[in-house]
Amino acid sequence: MQSLYVHFPFCEAKCHYCDFYSLGQERTRKGDHDRFEKALNCEIKKSGSLLAPKLDTLFFGGGTPSMTSYDSMARAIEPLWKTTQIDSRTEWTLEANPSSIHLETFRLYRAYGINRISMGIQALRSDLLQSLGRVHSRETALQALENVFSAGFNNVSVDLLCGAPEQSEYDLEEAMKILTQFPITHLSCYLLTLPPHHKMYSQLPKEEVQLAHLLFIHRWMTDHGFEHYEISNFARPGKKARHNLKYWQGESYLGLGPSAHSYNAKSCQRWKNISSLHKYAHLLEKGESIIEWTETLNLDQLELEKWMLALRLNDGFPIDWLKTPAQKAKAYALELEGLLEKHPEISERKRLTPTGFALSDQVIRALA
Ligand code: SF4
């Protein structure tokens, strides 16, 4: 496996909409960071043999890995250096949240070899950030962006949310204008989803408004030199997220840390680590398995997965995947609805249109 994901399970506070496994500070006990470092060391030694001699991509996600001090991070992954090779050609991404981006620490991260930052900015309206449970403000986000570039990073991605209550196209445009005044290379834009019990759930905009937001972002970003290469992702030329492309192209990757997923494309097996730092550490200390579940994809699942992955990317799929008359008829109907189109640059392929990207579930259900 040439790609490695490491899950850092700590956050400053739990955002209201988050369903990733992470512990906010109020749930973090003294000694948890040390315990995580030791457990991760142990897992690297145990599972590192699955890694290729050289890593193509390495992704530190979470959680908020940027909360981890340089020393602690270095201790946590120390055995990795003896397991595989990481060099300047490895795309090494760190997820970072604005309130934990400090210039001196980021200089150390950069010198260590991290060469890409993925920043969870989400919005630039402080009242909206607060209502979503984010701990940063607009000012903190902009200062953090300054710090990231001052620390020497030149491959920086930003996450934005859209479809939030009372968020307007004006808010989105303002955010994109300000963010692209920095030399960011990539932007991920996700529709906000909230659990039904959330106090803002009933204020979520209707589907037509969400669709309008997504199309507005598509137009704005593509007009400003970014390629819309995946449903929720935009990149400057040559700056697609190589690590995430591994997921979207069905390639193998190893995930380490509590709640991390892994996939072996040769054996078509997927597995997930247990989503509890304490159980994860305890089981590793006892030398027992930390895998919560494993599944081997059958032919039907592989077929569905093939369609889901191909339709997320703007390269689309080869037309000879449309085998049955029913599939061909559905594809024709989707083209008439403006959701699917002949690929303008690659012959014999079809892909989703921008509206199709926004309504991709519908297209996948029809074709897969
Ligand atoms: S910072 Fe990210 S991982 Fe942490 S709680 Fe918020 S959304 Fe979840």
mmCIF file of C-alpha atoms and ligand atoms in Angstrom:
data_model
loop_
_atom_site.group_PDB
_atom_site.id
_atom_site.type_symbol
_atom_site.label_atom_id
_atom_site.label_comp_id
_atom_site.label_asym_id
_atom_site.label_seq_id
_atom_site.Cartn_x
_atom_site.Cartn_y
_atom_site.Cartn_z
ATOM 1 C CA MET A 1 0.000 0.000 0.000
ATOM 2 C CA GLN A 2 1.483 3.305 -1.094
ATOM 3 C CA SER A 3 -0.977 5.492 0.807
ATOM 4 C CA LEU A 4 -1.316 5.912 4.529
ATOM 5 C CA TYR A 5 -3.959 7.712 6.578
ATOM 6 C CA VAL A 6 -3.324 8.421 10.277
ATOM 7 C CA HIS A 7 -6.252 9.472 12.494
ATOM 8 C CA PHE A 8 -5.480 11.913 15.318
ATOM 9 C CA PRO A 9 -8.503 11.687 17.635
ATOM 10 C CA PHE A 10 -8.429 15.032 19.488
ATOM 11 C CA CYS A 11 -10.344 18.281 18.880
ATOM 12 C CA GLU A 12 -10.673 21.492 20.839
ATOM 13 C CA ALA A 13 -14.451 21.145 20.983
ATOM 14 C CA LYS A 14 -16.948 18.967 19.179
ATOM 15 C CA CYS A 15 -18.623 20.799 16.268
ATOM 16 C CA HIS A 16 -22.412 20.376 16.243
ATOM 17 C CA TYR A 17 -22.558 18.675 12.851
ATOM 18 C CA CYS A 18 -19.533 16.365 13.158
ATOM 19 C CA ASP A 19 -19.776 12.612 12.914
ATOM 20 C CA PHE A 20 -16.068 11.816 12.779
ATOM 21 C CA TYR A 21 -14.622 10.068 15.788
ATOM 22 C CA SER A 22 -12.861 12.651 17.969
ATOM 23 C CA LEU A 23 -12.712 13.704 21.596
ATOM 24 C CA GLY A 24 -13.306 17.344 22.477
ATOM 25 C CA GLN A 25 -11.130 18.759 25.252
ATOM 26 C CA GLU A 26 -13.900 18.248 27.811
ATOM 27 C CA ARG A 27 -13.709 14.490 27.142
ATOM 28 C CA THR A 28 -9.923 14.239 26.982
ATOM 29 C CA ARG A 29 -8.264 12.924 30.136
ATOM 30 C CA LYS A 30 -4.763 13.582 31.404
ATOM 31 C CA GLY A 31 -2.369 11.165 29.733
ATOM 32 C CA ASP A 32 -4.566 10.542 26.662
ATOM 33 C CA HIS A 33 -2.061 12.121 24.279
ATOM 34 C CA ASP A 34 0.776 9.942 25.647
ATOM 35 C CA ARG A 35 -1.417 6.893 25.407
ATOM 36 C CA PHE A 36 -2.255 7.704 21.789
ATOM 37 C CA GLU A 37 1.440 8.148 20.913
ATOM 38 C CA LYS A 38 2.348 4.747 22.383
ATOM 39 C CA ALA A 39 -0.634 2.985 20.842
ATOM 40 C CA LEU A 40 0.097 4.449 17.402
ATOM 41 C CA ASN A 41 3.750 3.357 17.703
ATOM 42 C CA CYS A 42 2.522 -0.116 18.440
ATOM 43 C CA GLU A 43 0.061 -0.163 15.517
ATOM 44 C CA ILE A 44 2.723 1.083 13.080
ATOM 45 C CA LYS A 45 5.017 -1.771 14.158
ATOM 46 C CA LYS A 46 2.156 -4.262 13.890
ATOM 47 C CA SER A 47 0.659 -3.207 10.529
ATOM 48 C CA GLY A 48 3.570 -1.395 8.885
ATOM 49 C CA SER A 49 4.472 -4.500 6.843
ATOM 50 C CA LEU A 50 1.389 -3.731 4.703
ATOM 51 C CA LEU A 51 3.050 -0.537 3.471
ATOM 52 C CA ALA A 52 5.062 -0.249 0.252
ATOM 53 C CA PRO A 53 8.798 0.523 0.620
ATOM 54 C CA LYS A 54 7.996 4.117 -0.354
ATOM 55 C CA LEU A 55 4.879 6.187 0.369
ATOM 56 C CA ASP A 56 3.185 8.112 -2.414
ATOM 57 C CA THR A 57 0.740 9.864 -0.070
ATOM 58 C CA LEU A 58 0.482 10.337 3.676
ATOM 59 C CA PHE A 59 -2.507 12.057 5.270
ATOM 60 C CA PHE A 60 -2.825 13.135 8.900
ATOM 61 C CA GLY A 61 -6.540 13.610 9.530
ATOM 62 C CA GLY A 62 -8.892 13.538 12.441
ATOM 63 C CA GLY A 63 -9.859 15.075 14.677
ATOM 64 C CA THR A 64 -7.529 18.020 14.591
ATOM 65 C CA PRO A 65 -3.939 16.865 14.038
ATOM 66 C CA SER A 66 -2.748 20.492 14.137
ATOM 67 C CA MET A 67 -3.472 20.438 17.903
ATOM 68 C CA THR A 68 -0.601 17.996 18.273
ATOM 69 C CA SER A 69 2.708 19.569 19.201
ATOM 70 C CA TYR A 70 5.618 18.922 16.880
ATOM 71 C CA ASP A 71 7.376 16.773 19.527
ATOM 72 C CA SER A 72 4.324 14.663 20.194
ATOM 73 C CA MET A 73 3.705 14.146 16.470
ATOM 74 C CA ALA A 74 7.315 13.115 15.921
ATOM 75 C CA ARG A 75 7.097 10.624 18.817
ATOM 76 C CA ALA A 76 3.751 9.234 17.618
ATOM 77 C CA ILE A 77 4.995 8.318 14.132
ATOM 78 C CA GLU A 78 8.622 7.590 15.005
ATOM 79 C CA PRO A 79 8.589 3.887 13.890
ATOM 80 C CA LEU A 80 7.222 4.915 10.483
ATOM 81 C CA TRP A 81 10.658 6.115 9.375
ATOM 82 C CA LYS A 82 12.033 2.591 9.810
ATOM 83 C CA THR A 83 9.021 1.050 8.046
ATOM 84 C CA THR A 84 8.767 2.954 4.783
ATOM 85 C CA GLN A 85 10.317 5.849 2.906
ATOM 86 C CA ILE A 86 8.807 9.330 2.968
ATOM 87 C CA ASP A 87 10.487 12.022 0.896
ATOM 88 C CA SER A 88 9.728 15.337 -0.789
ATOM 89 C CA ARG A 89 7.785 13.540 -3.561
ATOM 90 C CA THR A 90 5.390 12.087 -0.998
ATOM 91 C CA GLU A 91 2.252 14.226 -0.767
ATOM 92 C CA TRP A 92 2.115 14.669 3.021
ATOM 93 C CA THR A 93 -1.042 16.449 4.147
ATOM 94 C CA LEU A 94 -1.949 17.729 7.581
ATOM 95 C CA GLU A 95 -5.524 18.671 8.468
ATOM 96 C CA ALA A 96 -5.551 21.875 10.448
ATOM 97 C CA ASN A 97 -8.131 24.036 12.158
ATOM 98 C CA PRO A 98 -7.566 27.806 12.342
ATOM 99 C CA SER A 99 -7.478 28.057 16.141
ATOM 100 C CA SER A 100 -4.568 25.626 16.378
ATOM 101 C CA ILE A 101 -2.413 27.083 13.599
ATOM 102 C CA HIS A 102 0.650 28.674 15.218
ATOM 103 C CA LEU A 103 3.452 30.018 13.082
ATOM 104 C CA GLU A 104 6.354 28.435 14.993
ATOM 105 C CA THR A 105 4.745 24.977 15.115
ATOM 106 C CA PHE A 106 3.911 25.145 11.422
ATOM 107 C CA ARG A 107 7.502 26.061 10.583
ATOM 108 C CA LEU A 108 8.561 22.910 12.429
ATOM 109 C CA TYR A 109 5.949 20.795 10.624
ATOM 110 C CA ARG A 110 7.199 22.147 7.283
ATOM 111 C CA ALA A 111 10.838 21.391 8.153
ATOM 112 C CA TYR A 112 9.741 17.901 9.220
ATOM 113 C CA GLY A 113 8.483 17.191 5.661
ATOM 114 C CA ILE A 114 4.748 17.974 5.747
ATOM 115 C CA ASN A 115 4.095 19.697 2.418
ATOM 116 C CA ARG A 116 0.321 20.164 2.158
ATOM 117 C CA ILE A 117 -2.227 21.702 4.537
ATOM 118 C CA SER A 118 -5.958 21.115 4.477
ATOM 119 C CA MET A 119 -7.647 23.850 6.516
ATOM 120 C CA GLY A 120 -11.118 23.596 8.015
ATOM 121 C CA ILE A 121 -12.224 27.202 7.584
ATOM 122 C CA GLN A 122 -15.877 26.323 6.708
ATOM 123 C CA ALA A 123 -17.228 29.909 6.607
ATOM 124 C CA LEU A 124 -16.129 33.470 7.103
ATOM 125 C CA ARG A 125 -19.215 34.689 8.985
ATOM 126 C CA SER A 126 -18.346 34.536 12.691
ATOM 127 C CA ASP A 127 -22.029 34.212 13.764
ATOM 128 C CA LEU A 128 -22.485 31.207 11.460
ATOM 129 C CA LEU A 129 -19.252 29.608 12.685
ATOM 130 C CA GLN A 130 -20.427 30.026 16.251
ATOM 131 C CA SER A 131 -23.841 28.525 15.608
ATOM 132 C CA LEU A 132 -22.153 25.456 14.056
ATOM 133 C CA GLY A 133 -20.010 25.000 17.151
ATOM 134 C CA ARG A 134 -16.754 25.975 15.462
ATOM 135 C CA VAL A 135 -14.242 27.480 17.877
ATOM 136 C CA HIS A 136 -12.690 29.989 15.466
ATOM 137 C CA SER A 137 -13.821 33.361 14.139
ATOM 138 C CA ARG A 138 -13.350 35.041 10.771
ATOM 139 C CA GLU A 139 -10.308 36.930 12.125
ATOM 140 C CA THR A 140 -8.691 33.738 13.454
ATOM 141 C CA ALA A 141 -9.254 32.000 10.103
ATOM 142 C CA LEU A 142 -7.610 34.785 8.099
ATOM 143 C CA GLN A 143 -4.673 35.072 10.508
ATOM 144 C CA ALA A 144 -4.237 31.284 10.333
ATOM 145 C CA LEU A 145 -4.085 31.424 6.518
ATOM 146 C CA GLU A 146 -1.378 34.108 6.765
ATOM 147 C CA ASN A 147 0.545 31.888 9.176
ATOM 148 C CA VAL A 148 0.344 28.816 6.950
ATOM 149 C CA PHE A 149 1.849 30.676 3.991
ATOM 150 C CA SER A 150 4.415 32.450 6.189
ATOM 151 C CA ALA A 151 5.517 29.058 7.513
ATOM 152 C CA GLY A 152 6.475 28.074 3.944
ATOM 153 C CA PHE A 153 3.529 25.947 2.767
ATOM 154 C CA ASN A 154 2.593 26.475 -0.870
ATOM 155 C CA ASN A 155 0.073 23.666 -1.330
ATOM 156 C CA VAL A 156 -2.928 24.671 0.760
ATOM 157 C CA SER A 157 -6.495 23.458 0.571
ATOM 158 C CA VAL A 158 -9.447 25.076 2.296
ATOM 159 C CA ASP A 159 -12.758 23.480 3.341
ATOM 160 C CA LEU A 160 -15.960 25.503 3.043
ATOM 161 C CA LEU A 161 -19.517 24.572 3.982
ATOM 162 C CA CYS A 162 -22.510 25.549 1.895
ATOM 163 C CA GLY A 163 -26.260 25.101 2.292
ATOM 164 C CA ALA A 164 -26.119 26.397 5.879
ATOM 165 C CA PRO A 165 -29.093 28.198 7.470
ATOM 166 C CA GLU A 166 -29.330 31.841 6.422
ATOM 167 C CA GLN A 167 -26.207 31.502 4.291
ATOM 168 C CA SER A 168 -26.560 33.455 1.054
ATOM 169 C CA GLU A 169 -24.794 33.380 -2.277
ATOM 170 C CA TYR A 170 -23.347 36.718 -1.226
ATOM 171 C CA ASP A 171 -21.730 35.048 1.844
ATOM 172 C CA LEU A 172 -20.292 32.312 -0.341
ATOM 173 C CA GLU A 173 -19.003 34.727 -2.936
ATOM 174 C CA GLU A 174 -17.402 36.904 -0.279
ATOM 175 C CA ALA A 175 -15.710 33.844 1.260
ATOM 176 C CA MET A 176 -14.434 32.557 -2.103
ATOM 177 C CA LYS A 177 -13.191 36.051 -3.076
ATOM 178 C CA ILE A 178 -11.242 36.479 0.150
ATOM 179 C CA LEU A 179 -9.889 32.936 0.264
ATOM 180 C CA THR A 180 -8.690 33.035 -3.340
ATOM 181 C CA GLN A 181 -6.796 36.263 -2.659
ATOM 182 C CA PHE A 182 -4.434 33.899 -0.848
ATOM 183 C CA PRO A 183 -2.513 31.505 -3.127
ATOM 184 C CA ILE A 184 -4.660 28.495 -2.162
ATOM 185 C CA THR A 185 -4.362 25.565 -4.563
ATOM 186 C CA HIS A 186 -7.485 23.610 -3.686
ATOM 187 C CA LEU A 187 -10.960 24.087 -2.231
ATOM 188 C CA SER A 188 -13.380 21.469 -0.899
ATOM 189 C CA CYS A 189 -16.980 22.545 -0.529
ATOM 190 C CA TYR A 190 -19.443 20.311 1.313
ATOM 191 C CA LEU A 191 -23.173 20.671 1.827
ATOM 192 C CA LEU A 192 -23.950 21.020 5.512
ATOM 193 C CA THR A 193 -25.845 18.068 6.924
ATOM 194 C CA LEU A 194 -27.236 18.194 10.447
ATOM 195 C CA PRO A 195 -28.844 15.525 12.614
ATOM 196 C CA PRO A 196 -32.661 15.929 12.906
ATOM 197 C CA HIS A 197 -32.401 16.773 16.631
ATOM 198 C CA HIS A 198 -30.076 19.732 15.927
ATOM 199 C CA LYS A 199 -31.636 23.094 16.776
ATOM 200 C CA MET A 200 -30.784 24.420 13.297
ATOM 201 C CA TYR A 201 -32.108 21.383 11.401
ATOM 202 C CA SER A 202 -35.471 22.982 10.593
ATOM 203 C CA GLN A 203 -33.670 26.067 9.249
ATOM 204 C CA LEU A 204 -31.672 24.161 6.622
ATOM 205 C CA PRO A 205 -32.449 25.569 3.173
ATOM 206 C CA LYS A 206 -34.686 23.721 0.747
ATOM 207 C CA GLU A 207 -33.145 21.486 -1.914
ATOM 208 C CA GLU A 208 -33.567 24.135 -4.651
ATOM 209 C CA VAL A 209 -31.522 26.599 -2.579
ATOM 210 C CA GLN A 210 -28.826 23.988 -1.893
ATOM 211 C CA LEU A 211 -28.680 23.212 -5.608
ATOM 212 C CA ALA A 212 -28.406 26.938 -6.409
ATOM 213 C CA HIS A 213 -25.513 27.272 -3.920
ATOM 214 C CA LEU A 214 -23.650 24.321 -5.446
ATOM 215 C CA LEU A 215 -24.085 25.643 -8.986
ATOM 216 C CA PHE A 216 -23.048 29.120 -7.926
ATOM 217 C CA ILE A 217 -19.841 27.741 -6.356
ATOM 218 C CA HIS A 218 -19.141 25.689 -9.491
ATOM 219 C CA ARG A 219 -19.479 28.752 -11.738
ATOM 220 C CA TRP A 220 -17.446 31.016 -9.477
ATOM 221 C CA MET A 221 -14.576 28.604 -8.899
ATOM 222 C CA THR A 222 -14.284 27.478 -12.525
ATOM 223 C CA ASP A 223 -14.390 31.121 -13.667
ATOM 224 C CA HIS A 224 -11.435 31.755 -11.332
ATOM 225 C CA GLY A 225 -9.118 29.067 -12.677
ATOM 226 C CA PHE A 226 -10.030 26.011 -10.587
ATOM 227 C CA GLU A 227 -10.995 22.665 -12.105
ATOM 228 C CA HIS A 228 -14.130 21.060 -10.644
ATOM 229 C CA TYR A 229 -12.622 17.577 -10.657
ATOM 230 C CA GLU A 230 -14.735 15.803 -8.044
ATOM 231 C CA ILE A 231 -18.270 16.346 -6.731
ATOM 232 C CA SER A 232 -17.085 18.567 -3.853
ATOM 233 C CA ASN A 233 -13.532 19.437 -4.885
ATOM 234 C CA PHE A 234 -11.841 22.131 -6.966
ATOM 235 C CA ALA A 235 -8.132 22.353 -7.784
ATOM 236 C CA ARG A 236 -5.673 24.628 -9.514
ATOM 237 C CA PRO A 237 -3.939 22.826 -12.435
ATOM 238 C CA GLY A 238 -1.727 20.011 -11.133
ATOM 239 C CA LYS A 239 -3.004 20.367 -7.560
ATOM 240 C CA LYS A 240 -5.673 17.681 -7.218
ATOM 241 C CA ALA A 241 -5.589 15.951 -3.827
ATOM 242 C CA ARG A 242 -3.502 12.881 -4.641
ATOM 243 C CA HIS A 243 -4.378 11.101 -1.411
ATOM 244 C CA ASN A 244 -8.127 11.505 -1.838
ATOM 245 C CA LEU A 245 -7.843 10.454 -5.480
ATOM 246 C CA LYS A 246 -6.608 7.072 -4.206
ATOM 247 C CA TYR A 247 -9.953 6.642 -2.410
ATOM 248 C CA TRP A 248 -11.931 7.806 -5.424
ATOM 249 C CA GLN A 249 -10.010 5.599 -7.850
ATOM 250 C CA GLY A 250 -10.488 2.470 -5.737
ATOM 251 C CA GLU A 251 -6.799 2.082 -4.848
ATOM 252 C CA SER A 252 -5.418 0.492 -1.680
ATOM 253 C CA TYR A 253 -4.673 2.495 1.448
ATOM 254 C CA LEU A 254 -3.857 1.731 5.040
ATOM 255 C CA GLY A 255 -5.553 3.618 7.878
ATOM 256 C CA LEU A 256 -4.010 3.765 11.340
ATOM 257 C CA GLY A 257 -5.453 5.187 14.561
ATOM 258 C CA PRO A 258 -8.870 4.819 16.201
ATOM 259 C CA SER A 259 -11.784 4.695 13.701
ATOM 260 C CA ALA A 260 -9.460 4.622 10.643
ATOM 261 C CA HIS A 261 -10.603 2.663 7.564
ATOM 262 C CA SER A 262 -8.351 0.646 5.236
ATOM 263 C CA TYR A 263 -8.890 -0.931 1.822
ATOM 264 C CA ASN A 264 -6.960 -3.624 -0.006
ATOM 265 C CA ALA A 265 -7.845 -3.412 -3.709
ATOM 266 C CA LYS A 266 -6.264 -6.817 -4.462
ATOM 267 C CA SER A 267 -8.341 -8.778 -1.975
ATOM 268 C CA CYS A 268 -11.325 -6.335 -2.204
ATOM 269 C CA GLN A 269 -11.286 -6.165 1.596
ATOM 270 C CA ARG A 270 -12.198 -3.177 3.681
ATOM 271 C CA TRP A 271 -11.775 -2.917 7.444
ATOM 272 C CA LYS A 272 -12.222 -0.394 10.202
ATOM 273 C CA ASN A 273 -10.427 0.166 13.482
ATOM 274 C CA ILE A 274 -12.392 0.484 16.681
ATOM 275 C CA SER A 275 -13.796 4.008 17.327
ATOM 276 C CA SER A 276 -12.594 4.487 20.884
ATOM 277 C CA LEU A 277 -9.176 5.751 21.888
ATOM 278 C CA HIS A 278 -9.280 3.852 25.170
ATOM 279 C CA LYS A 279 -10.309 0.504 23.685
ATOM 280 C CA TYR A 280 -7.839 1.000 20.816
ATOM 281 C CA ALA A 281 -4.949 1.644 23.224
ATOM 282 C CA HIS A 282 -6.010 -1.099 25.637
ATOM 283 C CA LEU A 283 -6.272 -3.761 22.906
ATOM 284 C CA LEU A 284 -2.906 -2.802 21.432
ATOM 285 C CA GLU A 285 -1.329 -2.957 24.912
ATOM 286 C CA LYS A 286 -2.679 -6.504 25.273
ATOM 287 C CA GLY A 287 -1.543 -7.457 21.748
ATOM 288 C CA GLU A 288 -5.126 -8.026 20.572
ATOM 289 C CA SER A 289 -6.915 -7.019 17.379
ATOM 290 C CA ILE A 290 -8.215 -3.462 17.092
ATOM 291 C CA ILE A 291 -10.323 -4.206 14.012
ATOM 292 C CA GLU A 292 -14.026 -3.518 14.575
ATOM 293 C CA TRP A 293 -15.196 -5.084 11.314
ATOM 294 C CA THR A 294 -13.896 -6.443 8.010
ATOM 295 C CA GLU A 295 -15.863 -6.948 4.818
ATOM 296 C CA THR A 296 -14.988 -8.508 1.502
ATOM 297 C CA LEU A 297 -16.859 -6.803 -1.307
ATOM 298 C CA ASN A 298 -18.878 -9.185 -3.487
ATOM 299 C CA LEU A 299 -19.391 -8.714 -7.231
ATOM 300 C CA ASP A 300 -22.584 -6.645 -6.802
ATOM 301 C CA GLN A 301 -20.913 -4.362 -4.261
ATOM 302 C CA LEU A 302 -17.874 -3.967 -6.512
ATOM 303 C CA GLU A 303 -20.122 -3.030 -9.442
ATOM 304 C CA LEU A 304 -21.951 -0.420 -7.345
ATOM 305 C CA GLU A 305 -18.663 0.918 -6.004
ATOM 306 C CA LYS A 306 -17.246 1.144 -9.547
ATOM 307 C CA TRP A 307 -20.156 3.400 -10.598
ATOM 308 C CA MET A 308 -20.136 5.479 -7.424
ATOM 309 C CA LEU A 309 -16.437 6.199 -7.741
ATOM 310 C CA ALA A 310 -16.428 6.911 -11.484
ATOM 311 C CA LEU A 311 -19.397 9.274 -11.257
ATOM 312 C CA ARG A 312 -17.775 11.383 -8.544
ATOM 313 C CA LEU A 313 -14.897 12.366 -10.827
ATOM 314 C CA ASN A 314 -15.066 14.627 -13.850
ATOM 315 C CA ASP A 315 -13.306 11.988 -15.983
ATOM 316 C CA GLY A 316 -16.598 10.065 -15.794
ATOM 317 C CA PHE A 317 -16.924 6.547 -17.210
ATOM 318 C CA PRO A 318 -16.331 4.754 -20.551
ATOM 319 C CA ILE A 319 -19.511 4.412 -22.605
ATOM 320 C CA ASP A 320 -19.005 0.656 -22.942
ATOM 321 C CA TRP A 321 -20.009 0.375 -19.260
ATOM 322 C CA LEU A 322 -23.553 0.958 -20.509
ATOM 323 C CA LYS A 323 -24.270 -2.650 -21.385
ATOM 324 C CA THR A 324 -28.000 -3.276 -21.211
ATOM 325 C CA PRO A 325 -30.694 -1.507 -23.286
ATOM 326 C CA ALA A 326 -32.226 -0.347 -19.972
ATOM 327 C CA GLN A 327 -28.941 1.305 -18.885
ATOM 328 C CA LYS A 328 -28.560 2.977 -22.276
ATOM 329 C CA ALA A 329 -32.118 4.304 -22.098
ATOM 330 C CA LYS A 330 -31.552 5.648 -18.582
ATOM 331 C CA ALA A 331 -28.310 7.339 -19.633
ATOM 332 C CA TYR A 332 -30.156 8.937 -22.565
ATOM 333 C CA ALA A 333 -32.903 10.179 -20.235
ATOM 334 C CA LEU A 334 -30.292 11.596 -17.829
ATOM 335 C CA GLU A 335 -28.692 13.458 -20.733
ATOM 336 C CA LEU A 336 -32.059 14.957 -21.669
ATOM 337 C CA GLU A 337 -32.506 16.051 -18.035
ATOM 338 C CA GLY A 338 -29.100 17.784 -18.167
ATOM 339 C CA LEU A 339 -27.488 15.535 -15.553
ATOM 340 C CA LEU A 340 -25.133 13.572 -17.806
ATOM 341 C CA GLU A 341 -23.103 14.619 -20.855
ATOM 342 C CA LYS A 342 -20.636 13.335 -23.415
ATOM 343 C CA HIS A 343 -17.145 14.094 -22.069
ATOM 344 C CA PRO A 344 -15.964 17.203 -23.951
ATOM 345 C CA GLU A 345 -12.267 16.232 -23.868
ATOM 346 C CA ILE A 346 -12.029 12.450 -23.578
ATOM 347 C CA SER A 347 -13.574 10.399 -26.368
ATOM 348 C CA GLU A 348 -15.948 7.531 -25.651
ATOM 349 C CA ARG A 349 -16.682 8.718 -22.110
ATOM 350 C CA LYS A 350 -19.606 10.313 -20.343
ATOM 351 C CA ARG A 351 -19.587 12.347 -17.173
ATOM 352 C CA LEU A 352 -21.888 14.215 -14.823
ATOM 353 C CA THR A 353 -22.744 17.826 -15.594
ATOM 354 C CA PRO A 354 -22.445 20.381 -12.732
ATOM 355 C CA THR A 355 -26.159 19.794 -11.964
ATOM 356 C CA GLY A 356 -25.482 16.053 -12.139
ATOM 357 C CA PHE A 357 -22.687 16.463 -9.567
ATOM 358 C CA ALA A 358 -25.159 18.188 -7.248
ATOM 359 C CA LEU A 359 -27.734 15.414 -7.780
ATOM 360 C CA SER A 360 -25.253 12.547 -8.050
ATOM 361 C CA ASP A 361 -27.215 10.164 -5.789
ATOM 362 C CA GLN A 362 -30.053 10.221 -8.294
ATOM 363 C CA VAL A 363 -27.712 9.401 -11.210
ATOM 364 C CA ILE A 364 -25.951 6.612 -9.312
ATOM 365 C CA ARG A 365 -29.311 5.020 -8.433
ATOM 366 C CA ALA A 366 -30.313 5.146 -12.090
ATOM 367 C CA LEU A 367 -27.131 3.737 -13.631
ATOM 368 C CA ALA A 368 -25.535 1.400 -11.084
HETATM 369 S S1 SF4 B 1 -12.913 20.152 14.072
HETATM 370 FE FE1 SF4 B 1 -13.490 18.666 12.472
HETATM 371 S S2 SF4 B 1 -13.186 16.641 13.387
HETATM 372 FE FE2 SF4 B 1 -13.184 18.162 15.066
HETATM 373 S S3 SF4 B 1 -15.276 18.176 15.799
HETATM 374 FE FE3 SF4 B 1 -15.105 19.821 14.281
HETATM 375 S S4 SF4 B 1 -15.721 18.887 12.317
HETATM 376 FE FE4 SF4 B 1 -15.298 17.219 13.788
#
